[in-house]
Amino acid sequence: MSYDWKSIEHRMYTVCMVQNGDKVLLIKRPDRLGYPGYIAPGGKVEFPESIVEGAAREVKEETGLTVSNLIFKGIDEWVNPKEKVRYMVFNYWTDTFEGELHENPPEGELHWVPINEALKLPMQQWFKERFNLFFEPGTFEIQRVWDEDLGKQVSMKTTKT
């Protein structure tokens, strides 16, 4: 099946894994905000900012930290053929930051979590599936196909470069 590229909607998001020694900064999102569980900071890319600027802005808004030297790690995308939407999540990693953590952030509690303990915490499956990829050499691309009628993911392909 082929689509006219102009008919496809693209939505861009970011995730930034902030590392401090053997720990990473994760947000414990409450159920009321959707996507509950632990996740790295991130969110929507605002027009016309660049994607990496969006990643840095989201970290600042959600945590209070100013990050720099972001390293691109990969893309995780969801394709919804029925809705003609492609969700693209650009993933970054950094260990360069300054500032103080927010005391009561609106997105959820902030926790420095040991990397080797993080996957034991409750988190969305899609974040769990890419968590270790942040710490591996190279980049990754994950493509997921969502079936709107079935209400679930029907395929997933991961490519490492």
Short mmCIF file of C-alpha atoms in Angstrom, two decimals, residues 17-21 68-71 93-97:
data_model
loop_
_atom_site.label_atom_id
_atom_site.label_comp_id
_atom_site.label_asym_id
_atom_site.label_seq_id
_atom_site.Cartn_x
_atom_site.Cartn_y
_atom_site.Cartn_z
CA MET A 17 18.65 9.70 29.25
CA VAL A 18 20.64 11.74 31.78
CA GLN A 19 23.40 9.69 33.40
CA ASN A 20 25.36 10.51 36.55
CA GLY A 21 27.98 7.82 37.21
CA SER A 68 24.47 19.78 27.04
CA ASN A 69 26.57 17.51 24.83
CA LEU A 70 23.54 15.41 23.92
CA ILE A 71 24.45 12.30 21.94
CA TRP A 93 21.94 10.42 26.06
CA THR A 94 24.08 12.79 28.10
CA ASP A 95 26.18 12.89 31.22
CA THR A 96 26.71 16.65 31.05
CA PHE A 97 24.31 18.74 33.11
#
